[in-house]
Short mmCIF file of C-alpha atoms and ligand atoms in Angstrom, two decimals:
data_model
loop_
_atom_site.label_atom_id
_atom_site.label_comp_id
_atom_site.label_asym_id
_atom_site.label_seq_id
_atom_site.Cartn_x
_atom_site.Cartn_y
_atom_site.Cartn_z
CA MET Y 751 87.60 -68.11 -232.84
CA ASP Y 752 89.83 -65.22 -231.76
CA ALA Y 753 92.76 -65.42 -229.37
CA GLN Y 754 90.74 -64.12 -226.44
CA SER Y 755 87.98 -66.68 -226.65
CA ALA Y 756 90.56 -69.38 -227.12
CA ALA Y 757 92.39 -68.28 -223.98
CA LYS Y 758 89.32 -68.40 -221.78
CA GLY Y 759 88.28 -71.75 -223.22
CA VAL Y 760 88.60 -74.93 -221.20
CA ASP Y 761 90.69 -76.79 -223.72
CA VAL Y 762 93.06 -78.54 -221.31
CA VAL Y 763 94.06 -82.20 -221.22
CA ALA Y 764 96.17 -84.22 -218.82
CA LEU Y 765 99.46 -85.55 -220.14
CA VAL Y 766 100.26 -88.41 -217.76
CA ASN Y 767 103.75 -89.71 -217.03
CA ILE Y 768 104.31 -92.92 -215.02
CA SER Y 769 108.08 -93.02 -215.56
CA ALA Y 770 110.51 -91.51 -213.03
CA GLU Y 771 112.75 -90.51 -215.90
CA LYS Y 772 113.43 -86.82 -216.47
CA TRP Y 773 112.69 -85.65 -219.97
CA PRO Y 774 114.31 -82.64 -221.56
CA PRO Y 775 111.76 -79.85 -222.18
CA ARG Y 776 109.76 -80.05 -225.40
CA HIS Y 777 109.83 -77.14 -227.82
CA ARG Y 778 107.15 -75.99 -230.23
CA THR Y 779 106.83 -72.70 -232.03
CA TYR Y 780 103.27 -72.32 -230.76
CA PHE Y 781 103.95 -72.72 -227.04
CA GLY Y 782 107.68 -72.32 -226.62
CA SER Y 783 109.17 -74.68 -224.07
CA LEU Y 784 107.33 -77.22 -221.93
CA ALA Y 785 108.73 -79.40 -219.14
CA ILE Y 786 107.10 -82.80 -218.62
CA VAL Y 787 106.46 -83.46 -214.93
CA SER Y 788 107.83 -86.73 -213.51
CA PRO Y 789 106.34 -88.53 -210.49
CA GLN Y 790 108.10 -87.96 -207.17
CA PRO Y 791 109.25 -91.02 -205.21
CA GLY Y 792 106.14 -92.78 -203.91
CA GLU Y 793 103.87 -91.27 -206.55
CA ALA Y 794 102.39 -93.52 -209.25
CA PHE Y 795 102.15 -90.79 -211.88
CA ALA Y 796 102.45 -87.08 -212.56
CA ILE Y 797 100.22 -84.86 -214.67
CA THR Y 798 101.39 -82.10 -216.98
CA PRO Y 799 98.39 -79.99 -218.02
CA ILE Y 800 98.45 -79.18 -221.73
CA ARG Y 801 96.48 -76.27 -223.14
CA GLY Y 802 95.26 -75.67 -226.64
CA CYS Y 803 97.16 -73.08 -228.67
CA LEU Y 804 96.88 -70.86 -231.66
CA GLY Y 805 99.29 -71.66 -234.42
CA VAL Y 806 100.23 -69.17 -237.10
CA MET Y 807 100.31 -70.33 -240.67
CA ASP Y 808 102.43 -68.41 -243.18
CA LEU Y 809 100.39 -67.89 -246.33
CA GLY Y 810 103.14 -65.99 -248.15
CA ASP Y 811 102.99 -62.35 -249.27
CA LYS Y 812 103.30 -61.38 -245.60
CA ARG Y 813 99.89 -62.84 -244.93
CA THR Y 814 99.39 -65.19 -242.03
CA MET Y 815 96.47 -67.17 -240.71
CA GLU Y 816 95.86 -68.21 -237.16
CA TYR Y 817 94.60 -71.70 -236.59
CA ARG Y 818 93.51 -73.58 -233.55
CA ILE Y 819 95.56 -76.52 -232.26
CA THR Y 820 93.63 -78.50 -229.67
CA ALA Y 821 95.16 -79.49 -226.35
CA ARG Y 822 94.66 -83.14 -227.26
CA GLU Y 823 96.53 -82.77 -230.55
CA ILE Y 824 99.45 -81.13 -228.77
CA ALA Y 825 99.50 -83.67 -225.95
CA GLU Y 826 99.27 -86.66 -228.33
CA ASP Y 827 102.12 -85.18 -230.34
CA ILE Y 828 104.33 -84.81 -227.25
CA ALA Y 829 103.45 -88.29 -225.98
CA ARG Y 830 104.30 -89.79 -229.36
CA GLU Y 831 107.60 -87.93 -229.43
CA ILE Y 832 108.69 -89.06 -225.96
CA ASN Y 833 107.49 -92.66 -226.31
CA GLY Y 834 109.10 -93.05 -229.71
CA ASP Y 835 112.43 -91.79 -228.45
CA SER Y 836 114.12 -95.21 -228.40
CA GLY Y 837 113.29 -96.75 -231.73
CA GLU Y 838 110.44 -98.79 -233.10
CA GLY Y 839 107.86 -99.93 -230.57
CA SER Y 840 109.53 -98.05 -227.75
CA TYR Y 841 107.37 -96.82 -224.89
CA HIS Y 842 108.32 -94.59 -221.98
CA GLY Y 843 105.11 -94.40 -219.97
CA VAL Y 844 103.65 -91.12 -221.26
CA PHE Y 845 100.02 -90.94 -222.43
CA VAL Y 846 97.08 -88.58 -222.70
CA ALA Y 847 94.26 -89.30 -220.24
CA ALA Y 848 90.72 -89.39 -221.65
CA GLY Y 849 89.43 -87.39 -218.67
CA ASP Y 850 90.90 -84.85 -216.27
CA ALA Y 851 92.93 -87.52 -214.49
CA PRO Y 852 94.08 -91.01 -215.50
CA THR Y 853 91.76 -93.91 -214.67
CA GLU Y 854 93.00 -97.10 -213.02
CA SER Y 855 92.68 -99.00 -216.29
CA GLU Y 856 94.60 -96.33 -218.22
CA LEU Y 857 97.39 -96.52 -215.66
CA ALA Y 858 97.37 -100.33 -215.70
CA GLU Y 859 97.63 -100.32 -219.49
CA ALA Y 860 100.52 -97.84 -219.40
CA ARG Y 861 102.34 -99.95 -216.78
CA ARG Y 862 101.80 -103.07 -218.89
CA ARG Y 863 103.20 -101.40 -222.01
CA LEU Y 864 106.16 -99.92 -220.13
CA GLU Y 865 107.00 -103.27 -218.55
CA GLU Y 866 106.71 -105.01 -221.90
CA PHE Y 867 109.17 -102.56 -223.42
CA GLN Y 868 111.54 -102.87 -220.45
CA ARG Y 869 111.47 -106.68 -220.70
CA ARG Y 870 112.34 -106.40 -224.37
CA LEU Y 871 115.31 -104.18 -223.50
CA VAL Y 872 116.50 -106.66 -220.87
CA ALA Y 873 116.16 -109.57 -223.32
CA ALA Y 874 118.25 -107.66 -225.87
CA ALA Y 875 120.89 -106.93 -223.23
CA ASP Y 876 120.95 -110.60 -222.15
CA LEU Y 877 121.56 -111.63 -225.74
CA GLU Y 878 124.30 -109.05 -226.18
CA TRP Y 879 125.95 -110.14 -222.94
CA GLU Y 880 125.83 -113.79 -223.92
CA ARG Y 881 127.52 -112.97 -227.17
CA THR Y 882 130.16 -110.46 -226.07
CA LYS Y 883 130.42 -110.45 -222.25
CA ASN Y 884 131.26 -106.81 -222.79
CA PRO Y 885 129.50 -104.23 -220.59
CA MET Y 886 130.34 -101.57 -223.18
CA PHE Y 887 127.56 -102.93 -225.35
CA ILE Y 888 124.89 -102.64 -222.65
CA THR Y 889 123.04 -99.34 -222.91
CA ASP Y 890 121.99 -97.09 -220.03
CA LEU Y 891 118.41 -97.63 -221.09
CA GLU Y 892 118.83 -101.40 -220.74
CA ARG Y 893 120.44 -101.05 -217.31
CA ARG Y 894 117.66 -98.76 -216.15
CA ALA Y 895 115.04 -101.22 -217.42
CA ALA Y 896 116.60 -104.09 -215.46
CA ARG Y 897 116.78 -101.98 -212.29
CA GLN Y 898 113.20 -100.84 -212.63
CA LEU Y 899 112.06 -104.43 -213.08
CA GLY Y 900 114.12 -105.38 -210.01
CA LEU Y 901 116.18 -107.89 -211.98
CA GLU Y 902 119.67 -109.00 -211.04
CA LYS Y 903 121.86 -109.18 -214.10
CA PRO Y 904 125.61 -109.82 -214.42
CA TRP Y 905 125.83 -106.92 -216.86
CA LEU Y 906 124.31 -104.47 -214.38
CA TYR Y 907 127.39 -103.93 -212.27
CA ASP Y 908 130.34 -104.03 -214.59
CA ALA Y 909 130.11 -100.38 -215.47
CA ARG Y 910 130.35 -99.20 -211.89
CA PRO Y 911 132.77 -96.35 -211.47
CA LEU Y 912 136.23 -97.14 -210.18
CA ALA Y 913 136.91 -97.12 -206.46
CA ASP Y 914 139.91 -95.71 -204.60
CA CYS Y 915 142.48 -98.08 -203.14
CA PRO Y 916 142.39 -97.48 -199.37
CA VAL Y 917 146.17 -97.79 -199.22
CA CYS Y 918 147.52 -95.82 -202.16
CA ALA Y 919 144.35 -94.02 -203.36
CA GLU Y 920 144.88 -95.16 -206.95
CA LYS Y 921 141.74 -95.92 -208.97
CA ILE Y 922 140.93 -99.63 -208.87
CA LYS Y 923 138.12 -101.84 -210.14
CA HIS Y 924 135.46 -103.10 -207.77
CA GLY Y 925 135.96 -106.63 -206.48
CA VAL Y 926 139.68 -106.96 -207.19
CA ALA Y 927 141.72 -109.01 -204.70
CA VAL Y 928 144.94 -107.05 -204.95
CA CYS Y 929 145.61 -103.42 -205.80
CA ARG Y 930 147.36 -103.32 -209.13
CA SER Y 931 149.19 -100.17 -208.17
CA CYS Y 932 150.58 -100.81 -204.67
CA GLY Y 933 149.95 -104.53 -204.19
CA ALA Y 934 147.79 -104.13 -201.08
CA ILE Y 935 145.55 -107.14 -200.37
CA LEU Y 936 142.01 -105.80 -200.62
CA ASP Y 937 140.08 -109.07 -200.55
CA ARG Y 938 141.99 -111.64 -198.52
CA GLU Y 939 139.68 -114.53 -199.26
CA LYS Y 940 139.81 -113.97 -202.97
CA ALA Y 941 143.57 -113.44 -202.88
CA ALA Y 942 143.98 -116.74 -201.02
CA GLN Y 943 141.78 -118.46 -203.55
CA TYR Y 944 144.31 -117.59 -206.21
CA GLY Y 945 147.28 -118.47 -204.00
CA LEU Y 946 148.39 -114.89 -203.46
CA VAL Y 947 148.23 -115.11 -199.65
CA ALA Y 948 147.73 -117.83 -197.05
CA LEU Y 949 144.10 -118.09 -195.94
CA ASP Y 950 144.88 -118.38 -192.20
CA GLU Y 951 146.08 -114.78 -192.07
CA LYS Y 952 142.84 -113.17 -191.06
CA HIS Y 953 143.56 -110.03 -189.16
CA ALA Y 954 143.29 -106.69 -190.80
CA SER Y 955 146.69 -105.67 -189.44
CA ARG Y 956 148.22 -108.42 -191.54
CA ASN Y 957 147.01 -106.63 -194.61
CA ARG Y 958 149.56 -103.96 -194.03
CA ARG Y 959 152.28 -106.53 -193.40
CA ALA Y 960 151.47 -108.37 -196.62
CA HIS Y 961 151.64 -105.02 -198.31
CA THR Y 962 155.05 -104.24 -196.77
CA ASP Y 963 156.37 -107.74 -197.50
CA GLN Y 964 155.43 -107.29 -201.08
CA ARG Y 965 157.28 -104.00 -201.26
CA GLU Y 966 160.34 -105.59 -199.62
CA GLN Y 967 160.23 -108.34 -202.20
CA GLU Y 968 160.17 -105.76 -204.86
CA SER Y 969 163.17 -103.92 -203.44
CA THR Y 970 165.19 -107.13 -203.12
CA LYS Y 971 164.44 -107.85 -206.73
CA GLN Y 972 166.12 -104.62 -207.77
ZN1 ZN K 1142 146.82 -99.42 -203.84
#
């Protein structure tokens, strides 16, 4: 088969992606760069059409031979590469449809496999958390899996970026009662719980006074 007849052929398959994740483009010598389409919000899947290609085999002595690579071979290769991205048995929701578009049962099977993999990730994160209580050991992949499964996990929130103290604008952790930098009371109830302020002081304006008092205390100390 020459290049022309290959080009007008109908060798196209549907590479289906059910994951909202964005994949970096795939590169092959025979087609260059290919971006995998991800479903938009509200869409169950996205299709990236894959066409058959001609590969060039180097036979040595400056001789080459063209050979046909079917669309299905290429698509299966890409699906395997993406799904296998995260170690043994990993699955990221990419598969090659048997027909022009995925069937309900193909989609259901892909969802089942993706969920199974995500549950495994969450179980691994749970175990890690139990052992270390250290959010550093929870991977982004594990966090994403828990969010996609709609699970509430204590290890989901500990890596949130720092917030700004509304009083002094220093970076502070979420959920702290008192600003470490300026001493402002940020969560009165929590501060009272630890005996840092009296609970009956409820008004927001008192916050500033507690803040000032604290500074006065500091200056008397000097
Ligand atoms: Zn502050």
